[in-house]
PDB file of C-alpha atoms in Angstrom:
ATOM      1  CA  HIS A  72     -22.526  24.616  -9.186  1.00 70.00           C
ATOM      2  CA  LYS A  73     -20.634  22.146 -11.313  1.00 74.00           C
ATOM      3  CA  PRO A  74     -18.681  19.550  -9.290  1.00 67.00           C
ATOM      4  CA  VAL A  75     -14.950  19.479  -9.902  1.00 73.00           C
ATOM      5  CA  GLY A  76     -13.214  16.119  -9.660  1.00 71.00           C
ATOM      6  CA  ALA A  77      -9.587  15.311  -9.201  1.00 70.00           C
ATOM      7  CA  ALA A  78      -7.228  15.580 -12.140  1.00 73.00           C
ATOM      8  CA  PRO A  79      -6.740  12.271 -13.970  1.00 78.00           C
ATOM      9  CA  PHE A  80      -3.698  10.258 -12.951  1.00 82.00           C
ATOM     10  CA  PRO A  81      -1.749   9.350 -16.110  1.00 86.00           C
ATOM     11  CA  VAL A  82      -0.887   5.672 -16.545  1.00 92.00           C
ATOM     12  CA  VAL A  83       2.667   6.651 -17.531  1.00 93.00           C
ATOM     13  CA  ALA A  84       3.039   8.257 -14.090  1.00 93.00           C
ATOM     14  CA  VAL A  85       1.917   5.003 -12.423  1.00 94.00           C
ATOM     15  CA  ILE A  86       4.463   3.029 -14.469  1.00 95.00           C
ATOM     16  CA  ALA A  87       7.274   5.510 -13.765  1.00 95.00           C
ATOM     17  CA  ILE A  88       6.594   5.618 -10.006  1.00 96.00           C
ATOM     18  CA  VAL A  89       6.404   1.820  -9.769  1.00 96.00           C
ATOM     19  CA  GLN A  90       9.697   1.504 -11.687  1.00 96.00           C
ATOM     20  CA  HIS A  91      11.572   4.105  -9.628  1.00 95.00           C
ATOM     21  CA  TRP A  92      10.049   3.764  -6.165  1.00 95.00           C
ATOM     22  CA  GLY A  93       8.925   0.117  -6.288  1.00 95.00           C
ATOM     23  CA  GLN A  94      12.501  -1.127  -5.783  1.00 93.00           C
ATOM     24  CA  SER A  95      13.654   1.672  -3.479  1.00 94.00           C
ATOM     25  CA  ARG A  96      15.629   0.913  -0.327  1.00 92.00           C
ATOM     26  CA  THR A  97      13.298   3.304   1.519  1.00 91.00           C
ATOM     27  CA  TRP A  98      10.232   1.459   2.852  1.00 92.00           C
ATOM     28  CA  TRP A  99       7.754   4.336   2.543  1.00 92.00           C
ATOM     29  CA  ARG A 100       8.678   4.841  -1.115  1.00 94.00           C
ATOM     30  CA  ARG A 101       8.031   1.151  -1.857  1.00 95.00           C
ATOM     31  CA  MET A 102       4.774   1.390   0.093  1.00 95.00           C
ATOM     32  CA  THR A 103       3.691   4.484  -1.849  1.00 95.00           C
ATOM     33  CA  ALA A 104       4.428   2.799  -5.184  1.00 97.00           C
ATOM     34  CA  LEU A 105       2.424  -0.256  -4.083  1.00 97.00           C
ATOM     35  CA  ALA A 106      -0.511   1.881  -2.897  1.00 96.00           C
ATOM     36  CA  ILE A 107      -0.616   3.780  -6.203  1.00 95.00           C
ATOM     37  CA  PHE A 108      -0.391   0.556  -8.226  1.00 96.00           C
ATOM     38  CA  LEU A 109      -3.048  -1.255  -6.150  1.00 96.00           C
ATOM     39  CA  ALA A 110      -5.401   1.728  -6.298  1.00 93.00           C
ATOM     40  CA  PHE A 111      -4.913   1.876 -10.064  1.00 93.00           C
ATOM     41  CA  VAL A 112      -5.569  -1.818 -10.785  1.00 94.00           C
ATOM     42  CA  THR A 113      -8.391  -2.290  -8.243  1.00 92.00           C
ATOM     43  CA  LEU A 114     -10.056   1.147  -8.578  1.00 88.00           C
ATOM     44  CA  LEU A 115     -10.158   1.398  -4.781  1.00 87.00           C
ATOM     45  CA  ARG A 116     -10.605   4.762  -3.102  1.00 84.00           C
ATOM     46  CA  GLY A 117      -7.926   5.904  -0.675  1.00 85.00           C
ATOM     47  CA  LYS A 118      -9.900   5.220   2.515  1.00 86.00           C
ATOM     48  CA  GLY A 119     -10.785   1.685   1.398  1.00 88.00           C
ATOM     49  CA  LEU A 120      -7.221   0.920   0.346  1.00 92.00           C
ATOM     50  CA  LEU A 121      -5.739   2.270   3.566  1.00 92.00           C
ATOM     51  CA  SER A 122      -8.163   0.297   5.751  1.00 91.00           C
ATOM     52  CA  ILE A 123      -6.799  -3.091   4.588  1.00 93.00           C
ATOM     53  CA  PRO A 124      -5.369  -4.965   7.593  1.00 93.00           C
ATOM     54  CA  ARG A 125      -1.931  -6.556   7.304  1.00 91.00           C
ATOM     55  CA  ARG A 126      -3.533  -9.945   7.853  1.00 91.00           C
ATOM     56  CA  GLY A 127      -6.190  -9.138   5.237  1.00 92.00           C
ATOM     57  CA  VAL A 128      -4.226 -10.583   2.314  1.00 95.00           C
ATOM     58  CA  THR A 129      -5.210 -14.082   1.187  1.00 95.00           C
ATOM     59  CA  TRP A 130      -2.954 -15.722  -1.402  1.00 96.00           C
ATOM     60  CA  LEU A 131      -4.347 -17.835  -4.234  1.00 96.00           C
ATOM     61  CA  VAL A 132      -2.430 -20.965  -5.213  1.00 94.00           C
ATOM     62  CA  GLY A 133      -4.362 -22.654  -7.998  1.00 90.00           C
ATOM     63  CA  HIS A 134      -7.860 -23.129  -6.569  1.00 91.00           C
ATOM     64  CA  THR A 135      -6.671 -22.943  -2.948  1.00 94.00           C
ATOM     65  CA  GLU A 136      -6.905 -19.848  -0.759  1.00 95.00           C
ATOM     66  CA  ILE A 137      -4.182 -19.470   1.878  1.00 94.00           C
ATOM     67  CA  SER A 138      -4.881 -16.853   4.543  1.00 92.00           C
ATOM     68  CA  ASN A 139      -1.965 -15.269   6.365  1.00 88.00           C
ATOM     69  CA  PRO A 140       0.653 -17.974   5.705  1.00 91.00           C
ATOM     70  CA  PRO A 141       4.004 -17.691   7.526  1.00 89.00           C
ATOM     71  CA  VAL A 142       5.702 -17.212   4.131  1.00 92.00           C
ATOM     72  CA  VAL A 143       4.146 -15.828   0.940  1.00 93.00           C
ATOM     73  CA  PRO A 144       3.658 -18.775  -1.469  1.00 93.00           C
ATOM     74  CA  ARG A 145       6.026 -18.560  -4.458  1.00 89.00           C
ATOM     75  CA  ALA A 146       3.605 -20.136  -6.918  1.00 90.00           C
ATOM     76  CA  HIS A 147       0.683 -17.857  -6.105  1.00 93.00           C
ATOM     77  CA  SER A 148      -1.705 -16.963  -8.900  1.00 93.00           C
ATOM     78  CA  GLY A 149      -2.993 -13.810  -7.224  1.00 95.00           C
ATOM     79  CA  ALA A 150      -4.303 -12.383  -3.987  1.00 96.00           C
ATOM     80  CA  ILE A 151      -7.583 -11.456  -2.368  1.00 95.00           C
ATOM     81  CA  LEU A 152      -7.622  -8.267  -0.302  1.00 95.00           C
ATOM     82  CA  LEU A 153     -10.027  -7.750   2.601  1.00 94.00           C
ATOM     83  CA  VAL A 154     -11.381  -4.199   2.368  1.00 91.00           C
ATOM     84  CA  PRO A 155     -13.249  -3.349   5.589  1.00 86.00           C
ATOM     85  CA  THR A 156     -14.241   0.199   4.575  1.00 75.00           C
ATOM     86  CA  ARG A 157     -16.061   1.014   1.349  1.00 67.00           C
ATOM     87  CA  LYS A 158     -17.967   4.148   0.458  1.00 70.00           C
ATOM     88  CA  THR A 159     -20.861   2.311  -1.143  1.00 67.00           C
ATOM     89  CA  LYS A 160     -21.267  -0.513   1.398  1.00 62.00           C
ATOM     90  CA  GLN A 161     -20.312   0.920   4.759  1.00 66.00           C
ATOM     91  CA  ASP A 162     -22.055  -1.736   6.845  1.00 69.00           C
ATOM     92  CA  ARG A 163     -20.018  -4.691   5.559  1.00 76.00           C
ATOM     93  CA  HIS A 164     -16.578  -5.428   4.206  1.00 82.00           C
ATOM     94  CA  SER A 165     -15.746  -6.657   0.734  1.00 86.00           C
ATOM     95  CA  PHE A 166     -13.024  -8.578  -1.046  1.00 91.00           C
ATOM     96  CA  VAL A 167     -11.009  -7.462  -4.064  1.00 92.00           C
ATOM     97  CA  THR A 168      -9.079  -9.928  -6.205  1.00 93.00           C
ATOM     98  CA  VAL A 169      -5.703  -9.063  -7.733  1.00 95.00           C
ATOM     99  CA  LYS A 170      -4.194 -11.263 -10.453  1.00 94.00           C
ATOM    100  CA  ALA A 171      -0.552 -12.329 -10.177  1.00 89.00           C
ATOM    101  CA  GLY A 172       1.969 -10.032 -11.811  1.00 92.00           C
ATOM    102  CA  ARG A 173       4.059  -7.008 -10.935  1.00 95.00           C
ATOM    103  CA  VAL A 174       1.502  -5.703  -8.419  1.00 95.00           C
ATOM    104  CA  THR A 175       1.392  -8.981  -6.467  1.00 95.00           C
ATOM    105  CA  ALA A 176       5.197  -9.176  -6.533  1.00 95.00           C
ATOM    106  CA  LEU A 177       5.320  -5.748  -4.861  1.00 96.00           C
ATOM    107  CA  LEU A 178       2.537  -6.827  -2.487  1.00 96.00           C
ATOM    108  CA  ALA A 179       4.403 -10.021  -1.536  1.00 96.00           C
ATOM    109  CA  ALA A 180       7.617  -8.084  -0.865  1.00 95.00           C
ATOM    110  CA  HIS A 181       5.722  -5.547   1.240  1.00 95.00           C
ATOM    111  CA  VAL A 182       3.885  -8.208   3.290  1.00 95.00           C
ATOM    112  CA  THR A 183       7.179 -10.050   3.855  1.00 94.00           C
ATOM    113  CA  TRP A 184       8.854  -6.814   4.968  1.00 93.00           C
ATOM    114  CA  LEU A 185       5.990  -6.007   7.375  1.00 92.00           C
ATOM    115  CA  ARG A 186       6.245  -9.482   8.916  1.00 90.00           C
ATOM    116  CA  GLY A 187       9.949  -8.971   9.509  1.00 88.00           C
ATOM    117  CA  ARG A 188       9.383  -5.876  11.636  1.00 86.00           C
ATOM    118  CA  PRO A 189       9.935  -6.284  15.388  1.00 84.00           C
ATOM    119  CA  ARG A 190       6.522  -4.680  16.044  1.00 84.00           C
ATOM    120  CA  ARG A 191       4.296  -5.834  13.203  1.00 85.00           C
ATOM    121  CA  PRO A 192       1.946  -3.110  11.989  1.00 89.00           C
ATOM    122  CA  ARG A 193      -1.772  -3.909  12.125  1.00 90.00           C
ATOM    123  CA  PHE A 194      -2.424  -2.344   8.714  1.00 92.00           C
ATOM    124  CA  LEU A 195      -1.059  -3.103   5.252  1.00 94.00           C
ATOM    125  CA  PHE A 196      -0.240   0.586   4.818  1.00 93.00           C
ATOM    126  CA  PRO A 197       1.001   1.799   8.226  1.00 92.00           C
ATOM    127  CA  ALA A 198       1.442   5.400   9.245  1.00 89.00           C
ATOM    128  CA  HIS A 199       5.018   6.523   9.680  1.00 81.00           C
ATOM    129  CA  LYS A 200       6.551   8.016  12.798  1.00 73.00           C
ATOM    130  CA  ARG A 201       9.819   9.884  13.221  1.00 70.00           C
ATOM    131  CA  ASN A 202      12.713   8.009  14.810  1.00 69.00           C
ATOM    132  CA  ARG A 203      15.833   9.871  15.914  1.00 64.00           C
ATOM    133  CA  ALA A 204      18.223   7.019  16.622  1.00 64.00           C
ATOM    134  CA  LYS A 205      21.939   7.910  16.758  1.00 58.00           C
ATOM    135  CA  GLY A 206      21.227  11.515  15.774  1.00 59.00           C
ATOM    136  CA  LEU A 207      19.804  10.534  12.373  1.00 58.00           C
ATOM    137  CA  ALA A 208      16.183  11.266  11.498  1.00 60.00           C
ATOM    138  CA  SER A 209      14.350   8.382   9.874  1.00 68.00           C
ATOM    139  CA  TRP A 210      10.779   7.177   9.508  1.00 74.00           C
ATOM    140  CA  ASP A 211       9.556   3.946  11.071  1.00 77.00           C
ATOM    141  CA  PRO A 212       6.171   2.325  10.513  1.00 81.00           C
ATOM    142  CA  ASN A 213       3.613   2.946  13.250  1.00 78.00           C
ATOM    143  CA  SER A 214       2.352  -0.418  14.483  1.00 77.00           C
ATOM    144  CA  HIS A 215      -1.108   0.823  15.509  1.00 83.00           C
ATOM    145  CA  ARG A 216      -2.382   3.251  12.881  1.00 87.00           C
ATOM    146  CA  PRO A 217      -2.861   3.195   9.112  1.00 89.00           C
ATOM    147  CA  ILE A 218      -1.438   6.022   7.063  1.00 91.00           C
ATOM    148  CA  THR A 219      -3.945   8.834   6.619  1.00 90.00           C
ATOM    149  CA  THR A 220      -5.348   9.743   3.230  1.00 90.00           C
ATOM    150  CA  ALA A 221      -3.762  13.199   3.527  1.00 90.00           C
ATOM    151  CA  SER A 222      -0.313  11.681   4.218  1.00 90.00           C
ATOM    152  CA  LEU A 223      -0.668   9.301   1.283  1.00 92.00           C
ATOM    153  CA  LEU A 224      -1.678  12.186  -1.001  1.00 91.00           C
ATOM    154  CA  ALA A 225       1.408  14.115   0.132  1.00 90.00           C
ATOM    155  CA  LEU A 226       3.591  11.096  -0.710  1.00 91.00           C
ATOM    156  CA  ILE A 227       1.888  10.719  -4.102  1.00 92.00           C
ATOM    157  CA  ARG A 228       2.535  14.393  -4.864  1.00 91.00           C
ATOM    158  CA  ARG A 229       6.164  13.914  -3.837  1.00 92.00           C
ATOM    159  CA  ALA A 230       6.446  10.888  -6.139  1.00 94.00           C
ATOM    160  CA  LEU A 231       4.959  12.885  -9.029  1.00 92.00           C
ATOM    161  CA  ARG A 232       7.457  15.710  -8.422  1.00 92.00           C
ATOM    162  CA  GLU A 233      10.529  13.525  -7.958  1.00 92.00           C
ATOM    163  CA  VAL A 234       9.867  10.840 -10.566  1.00 92.00           C
ATOM    164  CA  CYS A 235       7.766  12.566 -13.201  1.00 85.00           C
ATOM    165  CA  GLY A 236       8.681  16.211 -12.712  1.00 80.00           C
ATOM    166  CA  LEU A 237       4.978  17.064 -12.299  1.00 68.00           C
ATOM    167  CA  SER A 238       3.585  19.423  -9.666  1.00 61.00           C
ATOM    168  CA  GLN A 239       0.029  19.424  -8.390  1.00 55.00           C
TER     169      GLN A 239
END
């Protein structure tokens, strides 16, 4: 039996999704674009990426590391992500460094948005829950649970359909 892996994710799809969904007014679209971009540049698996706590982002300013500051430093040169769950080293967490650029700009905006929530989610990529306020259906972040890998894959497929016209 020959193992079958996932289909390759084209870099043009990453760029297109980040361009279209990275600046969306809808929070889960911005979050999906960030998750795709971070997974692409860090080579993290879904479970590792989704296990990152909200407070697990340390900002680099020159040679100084600033953990969980009240405001994201403007002059940051990158970020360090705490990854508690890894496939290869399940008994200890690890740290992944991300250099400053478009991905850290999206990360900074996402962290700032999460901090502005009345009930701050515990995870960088929170699950979403349905909210029916004033008769309108919307999705709010769940403050206790991370998004599941299956939910993220569904959002990635939706992004591929809507932005790139691809179906999987």
